Amino acid sequence: MENTKNATEVRSFLGLAEYYRRFVKGFSIIAGLLTKLLRKGVVFQWTEQCQRNFDELKKRLTSTPILVLPSGSGGYVVCTDASKQGLGCVLMHNGKVIAYASRQLRTYELNYPTHDLELAAIVHALKIWRHYLYGEKFQIFTDHKSLKYILTQKELNLRQRRWIELVKDYDCTITTI
């Protein structure tokens, strides 16, 4: 696929890669450019940056991830981050990585303020790792200081209220790094 010229080959590769996305740190950021090539109304043009992203994704898919299965309960840590490109999170147990998760922002999310994006990253992590985290005491690490206090805010919009209710279902502590 060195000189990829059509959308079918890229779609096929991304379909396979998607299956293993939880084992690839930063998957949605790397695959984002390739995904954008497949959108309706976008002219397919394979650039050097596309090739670099493809090569990086291929490299990460073929290298051995150092992930572990959780042993016992307790000791879970979730690290989250958000940017104007996507949401990312890491689930750890006793200091070892269990899984990575990331996704691109949806079109309407591009207009969200930073604190909403950071909260969206937490909600994303809680939803996908519910089977690990529900009923467990764990810590969430974020780099956005205002999230530490969001649980005590009185004035929240409907989206924030809905997300806070979801966070309150878990026995977690939000810590800033």
Coordinates of C-alpha atoms in Angstrom, one line a residue:
M1 CA 0.0 0.0 0.0
E2 CA 3.0 2.2 -0.4
N3 CA 1.5 4.3 -3.2
T4 CA -2.2 4.0 -2.3
K5 CA -4.3 5.6 -4.9
N6 CA -7.9 4.7 -4.0
A7 CA -10.4 5.0 -1.2
T8 CA -11.2 1.3 -1.3
E9 CA -7.8 0.3 -0.1
V10 CA -7.7 2.9 2.7
R11 CA -11.2 1.9 3.8
S12 CA -10.2 -1.8 3.9
F13 CA -7.1 -1.0 5.9
L14 CA -8.9 1.2 8.4
G15 CA -11.6 -1.4 8.8
L16 CA -9.0 -3.9 10.0
A17 CA -7.1 -1.3 12.1
E18 CA -10.4 -0.2 13.8
Y19 CA -10.7 -3.7 15.3
Y20 CA -7.4 -3.3 17.2
R21 CA -7.8 0.4 18.1
R22 CA -8.0 -0.2 21.8
F23 CA -4.4 -1.5 21.7
V24 CA -3.0 1.6 19.8
K25 CA -2.3 4.7 21.8
G26 CA -3.6 7.8 20.0
F27 CA -5.3 5.8 17.3
S28 CA -8.0 8.3 16.3
I29 CA -5.4 11.1 16.0
I30 CA -3.2 9.0 13.7
A31 CA -6.1 7.6 11.7
G32 CA -7.9 11.0 11.5
L33 CA -6.3 12.2 8.3
L34 CA -7.0 8.8 6.6
T35 CA -10.6 8.9 7.8
K36 CA -11.1 12.4 6.4
L37 CA -10.1 11.1 3.0
L38 CA -13.1 8.8 3.0
R39 CA -15.8 11.5 3.6
K40 CA -18.4 12.3 1.0
G41 CA -17.5 15.4 -1.0
V42 CA -13.8 15.2 -0.2
V43 CA -11.4 14.6 -3.2
F44 CA -9.2 11.6 -2.4
Q45 CA -5.6 12.8 -2.6
W46 CA -2.8 10.7 -1.1
T47 CA -0.2 13.0 0.4
E48 CA 3.1 12.5 2.1
Q49 CA 1.4 13.2 5.5
C50 CA -1.2 10.5 4.6
Q51 CA 1.7 8.1 4.0
R52 CA 3.4 9.0 7.3
N53 CA 0.2 8.5 9.2
F54 CA -0.4 5.1 7.4
D55 CA 3.1 4.0 8.2
E56 CA 2.8 5.1 11.8
L57 CA -0.4 3.2 12.2
K58 CA 1.0 0.1 10.6
K59 CA 4.0 0.3 12.9
R60 CA 1.9 0.6 16.0
L61 CA -0.3 -2.3 14.8
T62 CA 2.6 -4.6 14.2
S63 CA 4.6 -3.8 17.4
T64 CA 3.8 -5.7 20.6
P65 CA 1.7 -3.6 23.0
I66 CA 2.7 -3.9 26.6
L67 CA -0.8 -4.3 28.1
V68 CA -1.8 -6.4 31.0
L69 CA -5.0 -8.0 32.3
P70 CA -6.2 -6.6 35.6
S71 CA -5.6 -8.9 38.6
G72 CA -8.0 -8.4 41.5
S73 CA -9.9 -5.3 42.3
G74 CA -8.9 -1.8 43.2
G75 CA -6.0 0.2 42.0
Y76 CA -7.6 1.5 38.9
V77 CA -6.5 4.8 37.4
V78 CA -8.0 6.6 34.4
C79 CA -6.0 9.3 32.6
T80 CA -7.9 11.5 30.2
D81 CA -7.1 14.3 27.8
A82 CA -8.9 16.3 25.1
S83 CA -7.9 18.5 22.3
K84 CA -9.6 20.1 19.3
Q85 CA -8.8 17.0 17.4
G86 CA -10.1 14.2 19.7
L87 CA -10.5 12.6 23.1
G88 CA -8.0 10.2 24.6
C89 CA -7.8 8.1 27.7
V90 CA -5.8 5.3 29.3
L91 CA -7.0 2.7 31.8
M92 CA -4.4 1.5 34.2
H93 CA -4.4 -1.0 37.0
N94 CA -1.7 -1.0 39.7
G95 CA 0.5 1.2 37.5
K96 CA 0.2 -1.0 34.3
V97 CA -1.7 -0.1 31.2
I98 CA -4.8 -2.2 30.5
A99 CA -6.2 -0.3 27.5
Y100 CA -6.1 2.8 25.4
A101 CA -9.1 4.6 24.0
S102 CA -9.5 7.5 21.7
R103 CA -11.9 9.0 19.2
Q104 CA -12.1 11.9 16.9
L105 CA -14.4 14.8 17.8
R106 CA -17.8 14.8 16.1
T107 CA -18.6 17.9 14.0
Y108 CA -20.8 19.5 16.6
E109 CA -18.2 18.9 19.4
L110 CA -15.7 21.1 17.6
N111 CA -17.6 24.1 19.1
Y112 CA -17.5 22.8 22.7
P113 CA -15.4 24.9 25.2
T114 CA -12.3 23.2 26.6
H115 CA -13.8 22.2 29.9
D116 CA -16.7 20.4 28.1
L117 CA -14.2 18.6 25.9
E118 CA -12.2 17.5 29.0
L119 CA -15.4 16.3 30.7
A120 CA -16.4 14.5 27.5
A121 CA -13.1 12.6 27.6
I122 CA -14.0 11.4 31.2
V123 CA -17.5 10.4 30.1
H124 CA -16.1 8.5 27.1
A125 CA -13.7 6.6 29.4
L126 CA -16.4 5.8 31.9
K127 CA -18.8 4.5 29.2
I128 CA -16.3 2.2 27.5
W129 CA -14.7 0.8 30.6
R130 CA -17.8 0.6 32.7
H131 CA -17.3 -3.2 33.2
Y132 CA -13.9 -2.5 34.9
L133 CA -14.8 0.6 36.8
Y134 CA -18.4 0.3 38.0
G135 CA -18.4 -0.5 41.7
E136 CA -14.7 0.1 42.1
K137 CA -13.0 3.0 43.8
F138 CA -10.6 4.7 41.3
Q139 CA -8.9 8.0 40.4
I140 CA -9.3 10.1 37.3
F141 CA -6.4 12.2 36.2
T142 CA -7.0 15.2 34.0
D143 CA -4.9 18.2 33.0
H144 CA -7.8 20.6 33.3
K145 CA -8.0 22.2 36.8
S146 CA -11.6 23.4 36.6
L147 CA -12.9 19.8 36.3
K148 CA -11.8 19.1 39.9
Y149 CA -14.5 21.5 41.1
I150 CA -17.2 20.8 38.5
L151 CA -19.0 18.3 40.7
T152 CA -19.8 21.2 43.2
Q153 CA -20.9 23.7 40.5
K154 CA -24.4 25.0 40.8
E155 CA -24.8 26.5 37.3
L156 CA -24.4 23.9 34.6
N157 CA -25.9 23.5 31.2
L158 CA -28.0 20.4 30.4
R159 CA -25.2 18.5 28.8
Q160 CA -22.9 19.1 31.8
R161 CA -25.7 18.1 34.2
R162 CA -26.2 14.8 32.3
W163 CA -22.5 14.1 32.2
I164 CA -22.1 14.9 35.9
E165 CA -24.9 12.5 36.8
L166 CA -23.1 9.8 34.9
V167 CA -19.8 10.6 36.8
K168 CA -21.6 10.5 40.1
D169 CA -22.7 6.9 39.4
Y170 CA -19.0 6.0 40.0
D171 CA -16.9 6.0 43.1
C172 CA -14.1 8.2 41.6
T173 CA -11.9 11.1 42.5
I174 CA -10.9 13.7 39.9
T175 CA -7.3 14.8 40.3
T176 CA -5.4 17.3 38.2
I177 CA -1.9 16.7 37.0

